[in-house]
mmCIF file of C-alpha atoms and ligand atoms in Angstrom:
data_model
loop_
_atom_site.group_PDB
_atom_site.id
_atom_site.type_symbol
_atom_site.label_atom_id
_atom_site.label_comp_id
_atom_site.label_asym_id
_atom_site.label_seq_id
_atom_site.Cartn_x
_atom_site.Cartn_y
_atom_site.Cartn_z
ATOM 1 C CA MET A 711 -2.468 -19.871 9.916
ATOM 2 C CA TRP A 712 -5.389 -17.466 10.279
ATOM 3 C CA SER A 713 -5.631 -15.788 13.669
ATOM 4 C CA GLU A 714 -9.058 -15.621 15.292
ATOM 5 C CA LYS A 715 -9.399 -11.934 14.340
ATOM 6 C CA GLU A 716 -8.322 -12.594 10.752
ATOM 7 C CA GLN A 717 -10.743 -15.512 10.497
ATOM 8 C CA GLN A 718 -13.560 -13.245 11.634
ATOM 9 C CA GLU A 719 -12.572 -10.682 8.990
ATOM 10 C CA LEU A 720 -12.426 -13.398 6.346
ATOM 11 C CA ASP A 721 -15.841 -14.767 7.351
ATOM 12 C CA LYS A 722 -17.284 -11.272 7.035
ATOM 13 C CA ILE A 723 -15.730 -10.884 3.583
ATOM 14 C CA LEU A 724 -17.039 -14.270 2.443
ATOM 15 C CA GLU A 725 -20.599 -13.326 3.438
ATOM 16 C CA LYS A 726 -20.550 -11.011 0.403
ATOM 17 C CA TYR A 727 -19.937 -13.838 -2.075
ATOM 18 C CA PRO A 728 -21.963 -16.909 -3.065
ATOM 19 C CA PRO A 729 -20.321 -20.056 -1.611
ATOM 20 C CA ASP A 730 -19.336 -21.301 -5.051
ATOM 21 C CA ARG A 731 -17.711 -17.937 -5.865
ATOM 22 C CA LYS A 732 -15.411 -17.509 -2.904
ATOM 23 C CA MET A 733 -12.371 -17.349 -5.182
ATOM 24 C CA SER A 734 -13.582 -13.814 -5.984
ATOM 25 C CA ALA A 735 -12.521 -12.814 -2.461
ATOM 26 C CA VAL A 736 -8.797 -13.145 -3.226
ATOM 27 C CA LEU A 737 -8.106 -9.388 -3.111
ATOM 28 C CA PRO A 738 -9.729 -8.623 0.270
ATOM 29 C CA ALA A 739 -8.353 -11.865 1.744
ATOM 30 C CA LEU A 740 -4.835 -10.933 0.648
ATOM 31 C CA TYR A 741 -5.294 -7.501 2.147
ATOM 32 C CA VAL A 742 -6.181 -9.098 5.501
ATOM 33 C CA VAL A 743 -3.120 -11.367 5.606
ATOM 34 C CA GLN A 744 -0.766 -8.669 4.321
ATOM 35 C CA GLN A 745 -1.473 -6.717 7.498
ATOM 36 C CA ARG A 746 0.420 -9.407 9.470
ATOM 37 C CA LYS A 747 3.791 -7.910 8.552
ATOM 38 C CA ASN A 748 3.126 -5.567 5.627
ATOM 39 C CA TYR A 749 4.136 -8.049 2.931
ATOM 40 C CA LEU A 750 3.173 -11.551 1.829
ATOM 41 C CA ASP A 751 5.386 -14.617 2.192
ATOM 42 C CA ASP A 752 4.735 -18.175 0.971
ATOM 43 C CA ASP A 753 2.790 -19.133 4.110
ATOM 44 C CA ASP A 754 0.452 -16.137 3.762
ATOM 45 C CA ILE A 755 -0.191 -16.968 0.121
ATOM 46 C CA LYS A 756 -0.852 -20.621 0.982
ATOM 47 C CA ASP A 757 -3.308 -19.551 3.703
ATOM 48 C CA VAL A 758 -5.316 -17.539 1.184
ATOM 49 C CA ALA A 759 -5.223 -20.301 -1.441
ATOM 50 C CA GLU A 760 -6.461 -22.918 1.037
ATOM 51 C CA ALA A 761 -9.174 -20.685 2.480
ATOM 52 C CA LEU A 762 -10.592 -19.872 -0.949
ATOM 53 C CA ASP A 763 -10.024 -23.283 -2.599
ATOM 54 C CA VAL A 764 -7.774 -21.904 -5.312
ATOM 55 C CA THR A 765 -4.236 -22.795 -6.305
ATOM 56 C CA VAL A 766 -1.186 -21.025 -4.932
ATOM 57 C CA THR A 767 -0.338 -20.157 -8.546
ATOM 58 C CA HIS A 768 -3.653 -18.350 -8.917
ATOM 59 C CA VAL A 769 -2.954 -16.252 -5.813
ATOM 60 C CA HIS A 770 0.566 -15.443 -7.072
ATOM 61 C CA SER A 771 -0.878 -14.296 -10.395
ATOM 62 C CA VAL A 772 -3.235 -11.895 -8.620
ATOM 63 C CA ILE A 773 -0.433 -10.508 -6.457
ATOM 64 C CA GLY A 774 1.717 -9.912 -9.541
ATOM 65 C CA PHE A 775 -0.992 -7.743 -11.063
ATOM 66 C CA TYR A 776 -1.540 -5.337 -8.156
ATOM 67 C CA THR A 777 1.144 -2.991 -6.854
ATOM 68 C CA LEU A 778 -0.541 -2.761 -3.449
ATOM 69 C CA PHE A 779 0.535 -6.333 -2.677
ATOM 70 C CA ARG A 780 4.159 -6.901 -1.850
ATOM 71 C CA LYS A 781 6.330 -10.004 -1.612
ATOM 72 C CA GLU A 782 9.311 -8.263 -0.018
ATOM 73 C CA PRO A 783 9.589 -6.597 3.386
ATOM 74 C CA THR A 784 8.773 -2.892 3.246
ATOM 75 C CA GLY A 785 8.352 -0.033 5.641
ATOM 76 C CA LYS A 786 5.157 0.326 7.640
ATOM 77 C CA TYR A 787 4.106 3.067 5.213
ATOM 78 C CA MET A 788 4.301 2.518 1.458
ATOM 79 C CA VAL A 789 4.684 5.974 -0.096
ATOM 80 C CA GLN A 790 3.776 5.762 -3.779
ATOM 81 C CA VAL A 791 4.326 8.937 -5.779
ATOM 82 C CA CYS A 792 2.874 9.080 -9.278
ATOM 83 C CA THR A 793 5.492 10.128 -11.841
ATOM 84 C CA ASP A 794 3.481 9.132 -14.914
ATOM 85 C CA LEU A 795 3.425 11.615 -17.810
ATOM 86 C CA PRO A 796 0.480 13.863 -16.804
ATOM 87 C CA CYS A 797 1.915 14.204 -13.293
ATOM 88 C CA ALA A 798 5.459 14.631 -14.634
ATOM 89 C CA LEU A 799 4.185 17.623 -16.614
ATOM 90 C CA ARG A 800 3.204 19.150 -13.256
ATOM 91 C CA GLY A 801 6.635 18.549 -11.735
ATOM 92 C CA ALA A 802 6.118 15.140 -10.137
ATOM 93 C CA GLU A 803 9.485 13.704 -11.199
ATOM 94 C CA ASP A 804 11.440 16.504 -9.514
ATOM 95 C CA PHE A 805 9.105 16.320 -6.515
ATOM 96 C CA TYR A 806 9.835 12.581 -6.211
ATOM 97 C CA ARG A 807 13.593 13.044 -6.622
ATOM 98 C CA ARG A 808 13.693 15.760 -3.948
ATOM 99 C CA LEU A 809 11.657 13.568 -1.570
ATOM 100 C CA CYS A 810 14.041 10.635 -2.062
ATOM 101 C CA GLU A 811 17.005 12.909 -1.393
ATOM 102 C CA ARG A 812 15.512 14.335 1.805
ATOM 103 C CA LEU A 813 14.657 10.854 3.081
ATOM 104 C CA GLU A 814 18.080 9.556 1.987
ATOM 105 C CA VAL A 815 16.712 6.522 0.166
ATOM 106 C CA GLY A 816 18.580 7.002 -3.122
ATOM 107 C CA SER A 817 17.176 8.462 -6.301
ATOM 108 C CA HIS A 818 15.042 5.405 -7.114
ATOM 109 C CA GLY A 819 13.383 5.017 -3.751
ATOM 110 C CA GLY A 820 13.873 2.472 -1.027
ATOM 111 C CA THR A 821 13.239 2.179 2.685
ATOM 112 C CA THR A 822 14.227 4.727 5.303
ATOM 113 C CA ASP A 823 16.713 3.778 8.012
ATOM 114 C CA ASP A 824 13.958 3.635 10.631
ATOM 115 C CA ASP A 825 12.085 1.074 8.450
ATOM 116 C CA LEU A 826 8.961 3.233 8.580
ATOM 117 C CA PHE A 827 8.729 4.418 4.966
ATOM 118 C CA THR A 828 9.266 2.694 1.642
ATOM 119 C CA ILE A 829 9.281 5.191 -1.205
ATOM 120 C CA GLU A 830 8.555 4.290 -4.812
ATOM 121 C CA SER A 831 7.352 5.922 -8.004
ATOM 122 C CA VAL A 832 4.259 4.467 -9.636
ATOM 123 C CA VAL A 833 2.124 5.021 -12.707
ATOM 124 C CA CYS A 834 -1.278 6.677 -12.666
ATOM 125 C CA ILE A 835 -3.192 6.603 -9.362
ATOM 126 C CA ALA A 836 -6.144 8.472 -10.866
ATOM 127 C CA ALA A 837 -5.410 11.943 -9.526
ATOM 128 C CA CYS A 838 -3.774 13.282 -12.709
ATOM 129 C CA ASP A 839 -5.035 16.862 -12.322
ATOM 130 C CA LYS A 840 -3.858 17.090 -8.715
ATOM 131 C CA ALA A 841 -0.142 16.375 -9.042
ATOM 132 C CA PRO A 842 2.131 16.084 -7.285
ATOM 133 C CA CYS A 843 0.080 13.306 -5.713
ATOM 134 C CA MET A 844 0.779 10.136 -3.805
ATOM 135 C CA GLN A 845 -0.881 7.420 -1.814
ATOM 136 C CA ILE A 846 0.380 6.119 1.484
ATOM 137 C CA ASN A 847 -1.008 2.646 1.993
ATOM 138 C CA LEU A 848 -4.598 3.368 0.909
ATOM 139 C CA GLU A 849 -4.788 7.084 1.741
ATOM 140 C CA PHE A 850 -4.537 9.760 -0.978
ATOM 141 C CA PHE A 851 -2.585 13.024 -0.824
ATOM 142 C CA GLU A 852 -2.957 15.584 -3.616
ATOM 143 C CA ASN A 853 -1.544 18.941 -4.790
ATOM 144 C CA LEU A 854 1.458 18.379 -2.567
ATOM 145 C CA THR A 855 4.315 20.722 -1.788
ATOM 146 C CA ASP A 856 7.674 19.682 -0.339
ATOM 147 C CA ASP A 857 6.699 21.305 2.976
ATOM 148 C CA GLN A 858 3.415 19.389 3.133
ATOM 149 C CA ILE A 859 4.958 15.979 2.533
ATOM 150 C CA ASP A 860 7.723 16.712 5.055
ATOM 151 C CA GLU A 861 5.004 17.529 7.589
ATOM 152 C CA VAL A 862 3.112 14.318 6.721
ATOM 153 C CA ILE A 863 6.274 12.250 7.252
ATOM 154 C CA LYS A 864 7.035 14.060 10.515
ATOM 155 C CA ARG A 865 3.536 13.492 11.914
ATOM 156 C CA LEU A 866 3.563 9.803 10.996
ATOM 157 C CA ARG A 867 6.974 9.442 12.650
ATOM 158 C CA GLN A 868 5.472 11.009 15.773
ATOM 159 C CA GLY A 869 2.842 8.259 15.798
ATOM 160 C CA GLU A 870 -0.207 10.101 14.493
ATOM 161 C CA SER A 871 -2.664 7.848 12.689
ATOM 162 C CA LEU A 872 -2.483 7.759 8.912
ATOM 163 C CA THR A 873 -6.203 8.452 8.599
ATOM 164 C CA THR A 874 -5.924 11.584 10.742
ATOM 165 C CA VAL A 875 -2.916 12.844 8.811
ATOM 166 C CA ALA A 876 -4.602 12.160 5.461
ATOM 167 C CA THR A 877 -7.709 14.125 6.368
ATOM 168 C CA ASN A 878 -5.742 17.132 7.624
ATOM 169 C CA TYR A 879 -2.459 17.924 5.882
HETATM 170 S S1 FES B 1403 -0.807 10.343 -14.240
HETATM 171 FE FE1 FES B 1403 -0.392 10.666 -12.164
HETATM 172 S S2 FES B 1403 -2.282 10.289 -11.196
HETATM 173 FE FE2 FES B 1403 -2.680 9.963 -13.282
#
């Protein structure tokens, strides 16, 4: 069920599309409903399908294609470190492993005990020459050191806004 605020956001999104093309709004609509609890369950997916007159299967197929949509509970912050080959050549794999160790989430990522951070390695996020790099939710962090990412995590744990941290780290 769309809340009043979500419905307003959806209406604003739909203004950008011709009425017979509203299925093209699947991505922004999913982004709106994912903010309910940071992942998408069957009810969220059904809400999007009904609002855009598409099948639930169509919405599932879109979700399966994009790593920014999640069907399992995650931390408030999704920390995605690129370990693809160009970044690995600049030390991203070791950077990722050390981060996982410091956050005690196991060597393949996971969610921290305080449920704030889910850590995972991903393929190219289009910052290949600035590794180690990562995105947290939709904010980019580049040319990272261990000290910088520790500071980013600390500031987010203290309640600073992600946008503020991302513009000054
Ligand atoms: S390979 Fe890592 S950002 Fe492109």
